Short mmCIF file of C-alpha atoms in Angstrom, two decimals:
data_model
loop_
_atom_site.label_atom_id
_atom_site.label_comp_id
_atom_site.label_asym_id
_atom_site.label_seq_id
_atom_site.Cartn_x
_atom_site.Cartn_y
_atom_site.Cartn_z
CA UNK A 274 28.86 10.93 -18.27
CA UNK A 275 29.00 14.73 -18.43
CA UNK A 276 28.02 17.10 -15.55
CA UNK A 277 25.05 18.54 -17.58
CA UNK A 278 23.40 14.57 -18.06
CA UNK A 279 24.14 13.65 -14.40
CA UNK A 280 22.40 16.52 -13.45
CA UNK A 281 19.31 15.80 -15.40
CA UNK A 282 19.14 12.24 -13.87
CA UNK A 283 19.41 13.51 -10.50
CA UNK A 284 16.42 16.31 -11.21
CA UNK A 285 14.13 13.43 -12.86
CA UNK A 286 15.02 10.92 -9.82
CA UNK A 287 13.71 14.34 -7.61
CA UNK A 288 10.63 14.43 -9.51
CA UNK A 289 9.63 10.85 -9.61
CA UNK A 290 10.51 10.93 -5.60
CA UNK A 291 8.17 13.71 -5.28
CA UNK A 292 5.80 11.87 -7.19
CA UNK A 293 5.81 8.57 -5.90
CA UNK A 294 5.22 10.82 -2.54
CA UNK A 295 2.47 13.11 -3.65
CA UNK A 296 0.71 10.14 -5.13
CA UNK A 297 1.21 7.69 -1.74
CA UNK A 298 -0.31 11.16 -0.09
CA UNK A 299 -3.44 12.07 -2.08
CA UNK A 300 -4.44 8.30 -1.77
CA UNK A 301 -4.33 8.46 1.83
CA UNK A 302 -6.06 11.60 1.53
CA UNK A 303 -8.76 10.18 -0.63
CA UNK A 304 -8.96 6.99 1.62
CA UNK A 305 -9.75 9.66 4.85
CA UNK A 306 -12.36 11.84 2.65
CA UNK A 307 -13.85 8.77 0.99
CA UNK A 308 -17.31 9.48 2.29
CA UNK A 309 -17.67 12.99 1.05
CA UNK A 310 -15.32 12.51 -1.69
CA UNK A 311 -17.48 9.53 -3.82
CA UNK A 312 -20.86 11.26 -3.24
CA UNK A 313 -18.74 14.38 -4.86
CA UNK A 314 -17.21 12.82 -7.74
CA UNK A 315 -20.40 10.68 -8.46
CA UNK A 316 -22.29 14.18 -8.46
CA UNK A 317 -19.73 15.67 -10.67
CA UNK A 318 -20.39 12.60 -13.71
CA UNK A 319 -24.13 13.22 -13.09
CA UNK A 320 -23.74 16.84 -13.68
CA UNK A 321 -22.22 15.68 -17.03
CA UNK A 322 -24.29 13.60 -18.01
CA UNK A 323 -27.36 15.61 -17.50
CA UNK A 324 -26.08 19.20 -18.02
CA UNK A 325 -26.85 18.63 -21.39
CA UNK A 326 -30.60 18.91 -20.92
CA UNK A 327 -30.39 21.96 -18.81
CA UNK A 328 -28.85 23.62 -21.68
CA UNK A 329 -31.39 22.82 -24.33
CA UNK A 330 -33.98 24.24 -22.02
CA UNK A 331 -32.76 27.59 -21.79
CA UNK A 332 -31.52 27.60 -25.25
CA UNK A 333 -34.13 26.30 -27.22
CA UNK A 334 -36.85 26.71 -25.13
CA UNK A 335 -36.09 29.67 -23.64
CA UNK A 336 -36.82 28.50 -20.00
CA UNK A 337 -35.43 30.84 -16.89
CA UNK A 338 -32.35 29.31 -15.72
CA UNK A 339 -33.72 28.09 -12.60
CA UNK A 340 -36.98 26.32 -13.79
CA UNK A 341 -34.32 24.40 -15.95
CA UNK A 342 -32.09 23.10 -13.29
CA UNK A 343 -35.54 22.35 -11.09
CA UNK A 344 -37.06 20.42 -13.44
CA UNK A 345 -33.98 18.54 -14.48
CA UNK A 346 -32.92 17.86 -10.50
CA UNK A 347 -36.60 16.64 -10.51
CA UNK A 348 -35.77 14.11 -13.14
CA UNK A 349 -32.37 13.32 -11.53
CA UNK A 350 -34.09 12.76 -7.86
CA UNK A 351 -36.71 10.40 -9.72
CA UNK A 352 -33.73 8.38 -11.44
CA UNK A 353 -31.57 8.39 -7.99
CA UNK A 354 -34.85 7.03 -6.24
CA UNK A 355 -35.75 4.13 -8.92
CA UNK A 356 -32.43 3.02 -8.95
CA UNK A 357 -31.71 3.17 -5.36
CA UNK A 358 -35.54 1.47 -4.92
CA UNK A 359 -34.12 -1.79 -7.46
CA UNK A 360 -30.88 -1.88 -5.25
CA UNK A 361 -32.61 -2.11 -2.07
CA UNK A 362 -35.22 -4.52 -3.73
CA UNK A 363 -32.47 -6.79 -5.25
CA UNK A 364 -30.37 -7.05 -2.26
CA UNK A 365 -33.38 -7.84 -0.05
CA UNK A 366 -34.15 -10.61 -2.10
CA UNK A 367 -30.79 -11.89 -1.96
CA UNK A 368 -30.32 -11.97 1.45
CA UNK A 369 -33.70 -13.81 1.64
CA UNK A 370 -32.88 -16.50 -0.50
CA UNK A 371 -28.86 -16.80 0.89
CA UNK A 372 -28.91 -18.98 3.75
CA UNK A 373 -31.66 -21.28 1.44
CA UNK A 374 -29.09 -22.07 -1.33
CA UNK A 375 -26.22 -21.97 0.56
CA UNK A 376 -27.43 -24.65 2.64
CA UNK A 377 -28.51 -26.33 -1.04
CA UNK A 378 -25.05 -25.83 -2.58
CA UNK A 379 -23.51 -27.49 1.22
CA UNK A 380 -25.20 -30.57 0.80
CA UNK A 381 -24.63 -31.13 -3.02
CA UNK A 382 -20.88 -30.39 -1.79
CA UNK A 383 -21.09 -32.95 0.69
CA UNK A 384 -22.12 -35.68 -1.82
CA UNK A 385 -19.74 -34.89 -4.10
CA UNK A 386 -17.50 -35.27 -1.46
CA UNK A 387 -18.28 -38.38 -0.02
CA UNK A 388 -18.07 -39.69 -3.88
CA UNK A 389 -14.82 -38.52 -3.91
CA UNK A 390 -13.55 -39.71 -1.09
CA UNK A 391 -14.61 -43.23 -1.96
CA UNK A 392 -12.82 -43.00 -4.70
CA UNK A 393 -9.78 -42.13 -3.35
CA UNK A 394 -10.63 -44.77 -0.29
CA UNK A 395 -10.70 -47.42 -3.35
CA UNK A 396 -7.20 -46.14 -5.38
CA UNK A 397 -5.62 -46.32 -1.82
CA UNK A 398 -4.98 -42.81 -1.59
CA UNK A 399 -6.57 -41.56 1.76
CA UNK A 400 -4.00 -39.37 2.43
CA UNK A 401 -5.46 -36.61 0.23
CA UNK A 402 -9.75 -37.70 1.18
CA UNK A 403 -10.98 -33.74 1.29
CA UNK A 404 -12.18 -32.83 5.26
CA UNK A 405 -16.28 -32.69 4.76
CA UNK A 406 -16.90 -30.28 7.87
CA UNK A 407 -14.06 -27.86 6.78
CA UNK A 408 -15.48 -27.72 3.33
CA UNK A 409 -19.18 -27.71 5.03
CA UNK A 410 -18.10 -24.69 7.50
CA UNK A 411 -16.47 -22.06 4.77
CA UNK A 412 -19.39 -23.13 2.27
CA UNK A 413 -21.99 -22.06 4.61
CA UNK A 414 -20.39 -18.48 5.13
CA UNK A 415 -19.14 -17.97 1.78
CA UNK A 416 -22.37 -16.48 0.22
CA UNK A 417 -24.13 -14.84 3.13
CA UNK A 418 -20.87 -13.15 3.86
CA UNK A 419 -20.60 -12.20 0.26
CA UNK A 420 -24.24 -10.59 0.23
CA UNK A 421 -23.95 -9.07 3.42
CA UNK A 422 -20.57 -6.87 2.18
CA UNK A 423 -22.75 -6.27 -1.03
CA UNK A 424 -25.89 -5.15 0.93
CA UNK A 425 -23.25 -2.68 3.41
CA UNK A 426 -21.75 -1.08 -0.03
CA UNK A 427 -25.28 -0.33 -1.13
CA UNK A 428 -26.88 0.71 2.01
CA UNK A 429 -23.82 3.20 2.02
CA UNK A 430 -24.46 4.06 -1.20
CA UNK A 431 -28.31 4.79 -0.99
CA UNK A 432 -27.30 6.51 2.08
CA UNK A 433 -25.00 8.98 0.13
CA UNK A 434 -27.59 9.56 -2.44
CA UNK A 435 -28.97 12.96 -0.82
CA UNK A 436 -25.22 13.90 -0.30
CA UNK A 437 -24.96 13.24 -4.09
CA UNK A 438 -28.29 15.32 -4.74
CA UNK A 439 -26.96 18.35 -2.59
CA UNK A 440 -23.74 18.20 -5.00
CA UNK A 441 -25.67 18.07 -8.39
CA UNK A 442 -28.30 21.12 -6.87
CA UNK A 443 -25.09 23.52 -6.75
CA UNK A 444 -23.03 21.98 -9.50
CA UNK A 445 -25.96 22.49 -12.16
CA UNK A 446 -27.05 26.01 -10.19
CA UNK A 447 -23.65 27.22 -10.79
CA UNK A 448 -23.38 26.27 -14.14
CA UNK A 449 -23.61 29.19 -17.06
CA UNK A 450 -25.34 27.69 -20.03
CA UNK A 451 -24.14 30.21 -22.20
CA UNK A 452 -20.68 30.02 -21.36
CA UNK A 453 -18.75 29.36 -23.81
CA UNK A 454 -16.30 26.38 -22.81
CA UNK A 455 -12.71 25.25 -24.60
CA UNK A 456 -9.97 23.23 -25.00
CA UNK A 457 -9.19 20.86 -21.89
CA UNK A 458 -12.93 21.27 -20.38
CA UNK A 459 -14.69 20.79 -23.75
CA UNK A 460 -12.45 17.61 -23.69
CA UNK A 461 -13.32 16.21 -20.67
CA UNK A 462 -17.08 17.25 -20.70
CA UNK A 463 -17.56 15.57 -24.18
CA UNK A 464 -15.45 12.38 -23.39
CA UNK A 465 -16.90 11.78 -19.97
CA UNK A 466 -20.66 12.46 -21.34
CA UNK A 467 -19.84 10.16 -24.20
CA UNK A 468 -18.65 7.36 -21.90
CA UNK A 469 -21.46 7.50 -19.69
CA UNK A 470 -23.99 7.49 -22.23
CA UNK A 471 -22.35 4.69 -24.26
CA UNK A 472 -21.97 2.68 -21.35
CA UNK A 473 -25.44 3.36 -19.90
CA UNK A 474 -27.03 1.86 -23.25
CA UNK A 475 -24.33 -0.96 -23.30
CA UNK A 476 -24.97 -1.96 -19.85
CA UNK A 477 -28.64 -2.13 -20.59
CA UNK A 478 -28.74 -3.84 -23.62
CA UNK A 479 -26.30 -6.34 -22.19
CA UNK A 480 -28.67 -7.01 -19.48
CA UNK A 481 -31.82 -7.08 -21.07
CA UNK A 482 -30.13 -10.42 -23.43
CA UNK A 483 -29.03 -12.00 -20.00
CA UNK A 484 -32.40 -11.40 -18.64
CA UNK A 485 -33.89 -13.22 -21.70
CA UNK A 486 -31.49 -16.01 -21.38
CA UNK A 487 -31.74 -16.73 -18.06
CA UNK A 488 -35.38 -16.28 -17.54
CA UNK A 489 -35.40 -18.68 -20.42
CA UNK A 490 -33.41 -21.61 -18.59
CA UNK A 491 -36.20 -20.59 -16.36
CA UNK A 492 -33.75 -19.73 -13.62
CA UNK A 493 -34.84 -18.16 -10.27
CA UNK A 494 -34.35 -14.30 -10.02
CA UNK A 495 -33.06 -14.47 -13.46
CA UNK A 496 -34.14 -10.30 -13.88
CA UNK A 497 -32.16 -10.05 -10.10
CA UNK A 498 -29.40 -11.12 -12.12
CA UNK A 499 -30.08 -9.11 -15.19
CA UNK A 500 -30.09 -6.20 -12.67
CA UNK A 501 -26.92 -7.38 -11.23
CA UNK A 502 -25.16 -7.62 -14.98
CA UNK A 503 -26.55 -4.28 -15.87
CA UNK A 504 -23.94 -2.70 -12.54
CA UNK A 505 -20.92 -5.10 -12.56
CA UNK A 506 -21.20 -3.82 -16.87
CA UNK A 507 -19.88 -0.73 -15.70
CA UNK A 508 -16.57 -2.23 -14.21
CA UNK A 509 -14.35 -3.60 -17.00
CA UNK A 510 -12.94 -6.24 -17.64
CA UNK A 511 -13.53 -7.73 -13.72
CA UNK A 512 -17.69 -7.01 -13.67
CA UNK A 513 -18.77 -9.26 -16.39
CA UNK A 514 -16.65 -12.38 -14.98
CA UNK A 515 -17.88 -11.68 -11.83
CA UNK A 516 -21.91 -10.90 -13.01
CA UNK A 517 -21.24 -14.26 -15.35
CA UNK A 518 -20.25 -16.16 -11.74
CA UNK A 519 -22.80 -14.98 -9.52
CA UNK A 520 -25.78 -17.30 -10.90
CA UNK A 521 -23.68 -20.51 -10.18
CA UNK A 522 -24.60 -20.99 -6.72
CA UNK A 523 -28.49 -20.35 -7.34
CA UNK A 524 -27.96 -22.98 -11.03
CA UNK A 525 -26.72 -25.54 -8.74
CA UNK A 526 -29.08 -25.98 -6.12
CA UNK A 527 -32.11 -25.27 -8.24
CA UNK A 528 -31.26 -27.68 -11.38
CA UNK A 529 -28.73 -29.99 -9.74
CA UNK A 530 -27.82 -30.95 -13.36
CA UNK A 531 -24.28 -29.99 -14.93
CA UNK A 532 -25.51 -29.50 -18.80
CA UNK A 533 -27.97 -26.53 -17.02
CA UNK A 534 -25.00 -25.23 -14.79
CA UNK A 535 -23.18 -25.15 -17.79
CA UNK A 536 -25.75 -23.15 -20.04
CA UNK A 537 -26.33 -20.25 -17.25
CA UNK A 538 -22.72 -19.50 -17.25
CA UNK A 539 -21.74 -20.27 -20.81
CA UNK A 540 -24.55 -18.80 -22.63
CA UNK A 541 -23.99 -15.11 -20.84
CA UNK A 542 -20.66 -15.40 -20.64
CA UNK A 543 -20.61 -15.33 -24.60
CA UNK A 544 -22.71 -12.56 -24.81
CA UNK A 545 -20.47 -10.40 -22.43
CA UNK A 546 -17.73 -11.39 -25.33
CA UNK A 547 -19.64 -10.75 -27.96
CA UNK A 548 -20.95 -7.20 -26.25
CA UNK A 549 -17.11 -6.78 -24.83
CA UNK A 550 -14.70 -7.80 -27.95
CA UNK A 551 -17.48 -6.60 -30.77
CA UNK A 552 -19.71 -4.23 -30.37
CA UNK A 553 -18.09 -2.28 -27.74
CA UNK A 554 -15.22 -1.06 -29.60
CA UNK A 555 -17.33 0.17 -32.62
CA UNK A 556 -19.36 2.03 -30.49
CA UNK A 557 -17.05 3.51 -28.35
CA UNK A 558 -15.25 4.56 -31.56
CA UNK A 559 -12.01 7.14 -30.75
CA UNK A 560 -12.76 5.63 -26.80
CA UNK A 561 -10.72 7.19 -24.00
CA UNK A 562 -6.93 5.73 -25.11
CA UNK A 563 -6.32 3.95 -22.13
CA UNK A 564 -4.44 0.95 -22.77
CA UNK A 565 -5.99 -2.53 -21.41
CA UNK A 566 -2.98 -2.54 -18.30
CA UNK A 567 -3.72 0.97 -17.71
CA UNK A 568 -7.51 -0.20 -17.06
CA UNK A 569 -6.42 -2.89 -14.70
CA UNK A 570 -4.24 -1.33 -12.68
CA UNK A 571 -6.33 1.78 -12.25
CA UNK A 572 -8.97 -0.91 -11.12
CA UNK A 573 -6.95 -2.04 -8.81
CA UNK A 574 -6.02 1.54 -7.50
CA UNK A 575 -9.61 2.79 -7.41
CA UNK A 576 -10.77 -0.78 -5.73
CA UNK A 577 -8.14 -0.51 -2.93
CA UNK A 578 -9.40 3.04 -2.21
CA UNK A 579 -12.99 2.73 -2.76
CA UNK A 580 -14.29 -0.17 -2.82
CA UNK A 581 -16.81 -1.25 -5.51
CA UNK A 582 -17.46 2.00 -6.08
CA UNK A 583 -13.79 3.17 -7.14
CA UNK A 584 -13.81 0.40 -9.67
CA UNK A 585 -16.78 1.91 -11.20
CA UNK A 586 -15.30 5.12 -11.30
CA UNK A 587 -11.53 4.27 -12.30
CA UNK A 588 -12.13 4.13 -15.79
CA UNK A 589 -13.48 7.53 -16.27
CA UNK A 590 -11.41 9.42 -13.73
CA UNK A 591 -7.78 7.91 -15.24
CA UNK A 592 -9.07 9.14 -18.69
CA UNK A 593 -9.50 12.46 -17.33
CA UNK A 594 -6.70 12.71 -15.85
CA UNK A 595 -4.86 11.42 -19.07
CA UNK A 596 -6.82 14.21 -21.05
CA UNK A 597 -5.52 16.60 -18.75
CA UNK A 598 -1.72 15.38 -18.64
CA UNK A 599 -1.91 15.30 -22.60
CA UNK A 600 -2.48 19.20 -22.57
CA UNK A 601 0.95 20.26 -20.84
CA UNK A 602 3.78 19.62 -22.63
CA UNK A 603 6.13 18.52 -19.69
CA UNK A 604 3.61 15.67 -18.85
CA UNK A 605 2.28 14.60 -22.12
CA UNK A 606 4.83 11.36 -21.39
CA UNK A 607 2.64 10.15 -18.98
CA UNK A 608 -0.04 11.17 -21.04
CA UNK A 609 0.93 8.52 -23.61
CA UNK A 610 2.14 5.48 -21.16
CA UNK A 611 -1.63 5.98 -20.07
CA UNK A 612 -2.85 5.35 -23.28
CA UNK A 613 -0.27 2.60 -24.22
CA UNK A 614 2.14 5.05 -26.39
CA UNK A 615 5.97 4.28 -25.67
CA UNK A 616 8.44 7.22 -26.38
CA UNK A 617 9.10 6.98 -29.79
CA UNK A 618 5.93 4.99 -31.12
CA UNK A 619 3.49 6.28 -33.60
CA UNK A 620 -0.20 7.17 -32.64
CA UNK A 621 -2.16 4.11 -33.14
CA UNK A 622 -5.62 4.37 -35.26
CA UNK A 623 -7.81 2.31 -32.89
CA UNK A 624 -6.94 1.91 -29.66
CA UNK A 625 -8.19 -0.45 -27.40
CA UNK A 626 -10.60 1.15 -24.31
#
């Protein structure tokens, strides 16, 4: 190994040091600043997504500037408010109804039990009978411990939706419609708008054939969890298993028949593959080349430092930040290990996310 080789290994091992620093860093950073720092990244993808309409007004309709952010902060406050209105309405209800089926689900748990333990009783094999009251105990907190963490991330949530107004007031105020905008920003702008309004009509439509299906099976709060489905859509991968789940409980104590259990998670569950495998793809067309382990892992990342809310944002901020590693040369390696692209591999066609 000559001098010139060592000393490249040594000035990469540096950089990934540095790296593996910065990173450990801006986490903890964004772990500390987590409760202006969601409210300001949400506000940024709003401003995105809606920017769009500001610009048509002065353009086209040759509207002042200012009546054209008013009137579209008007229809972003009246969006904010419905939404936050269904969240507070859904999680209400939930809570209501927790304790009820939970204390259903305990005693169908119980029975099962006790039929199980007779069995093993009769093949002589009480050394593995299943203890009722431990069973009982973690049964009975399971769910309203579940909805109560779900009802503190939305209270927060609805709590940080002036925060998130303030943002989008300045953000859109600040914007120049008739700036002319290139390169890396016209990138980001154009894939970030297309990803939320992809996954906006996804999301929806995916909801709207759970709704039908459950409300169908005649299930209780079947639009509750249409609602529900319509959220967890927008965290992939992870959401629709865990919208697919969340009717179990409420299946079980109302039907207390397995062939109905069965149809409330089966039946959505292969619409969320149809939706996920299918039509998802083809509508997403070029997507945001991320590669499926990429997805996960930001998941993961996001979740750790955000909670429910960084998983719903990992997606789009990873692809960002993989648009804007692919514009410098010295980091367009990372670039492609976002996107699934080993050195040495050709582009591929179609890829997956």
């Amino acid at each position: 190994m000559n001098n010139t080789q060592l000393r490249n290994e040594q000035v990469w091992l540096a950089v990934g040091s540095l790296m593996i620093i910065a990173t450990v860093a801006l986490a903890a950073a964004l772990v500390y600043t987590r409760d202006v720092m969601i409210p300001f990244v949400l506000s940024i993808f709003i401003t995105t997504a809606v920017s769009p309409i500001v610009d048509f007004q002065v353009r086209r309709w040759r509207i002042p500037s200012i009546f054209a952010v008013l009137s579209t902060l008007m229809l972003v406050f009246a969006a904010l408010t419905l939404f936050g209105a269904f969240v507070v309405v859904a999680v209400q209800t939930m809570a209501q109804t927790a304790y009820e089926y939970s204390a259903q689900v305990d005693s169908l748990t119980k029975d099962m039990l006790t039929r199980v333990n007779e069995h093993l009783t009769s093949w002589k094999l009480e050394e593995i009978k299943f203890d009722q009251s431990a069973v009982s105990t973690e049964l009975k907190s399971l769910l309203p411990d579940l909805i109560t963490r779900m009802a503190g991330t939305v209270t927060t949530l609805v709590s940080h939706g002036f925060l998130i107004l303030f943002f989008v007031v300045f953000l859109l105020v600040g914007r120049n419609p008739d700036q002319k905008r290139e390169n890396i920003y016209t990138e980001i702008e154009s894939t970030i708008r297309g990803y939320i309004t992809t996954m906006n009509a996804l999301a929806a439509f995916t909801a709207i054939l759970v709704g039908i299906t459950l409300w169908g099976l005649r299930l209780h709060m079947a639009w509750l969890f249409a609602f529900l489905v319509f959220l967890f859509t927008f965290i992939p991968n992870i959401g629709p298993i865990v919208a697919t789940l969340l009717p179990v409980p409420v299946a079980v104590a109302q039907f207390q028949n397995p062939w109905m259990v069965l149809a409330v998670v089966a039946i959505p569950g292969a619409i969320h593959m149809v939706v996920g495998n299918l039509i998802t793809p083809k509508v997403m067309g070029r997507g945001l080349e991320l590669h499926p382990v990429t997805v996960l892992l930001a998941l993961a990342f996001w979740g750790l430092l955000w909670g429910i809310v960084g998983m719903v944002l990992a997606v789009p901020i990873v692809a960002m930040i993989r648009i804007v590693l692919s514009h410098f040369s010295t980091t367009r390696f990372l670039a492609d290990l976002l996107a699934g692209r080993l050195p040495g591999t050709a582009r591929p066609t179609s890829p997956s996310i």
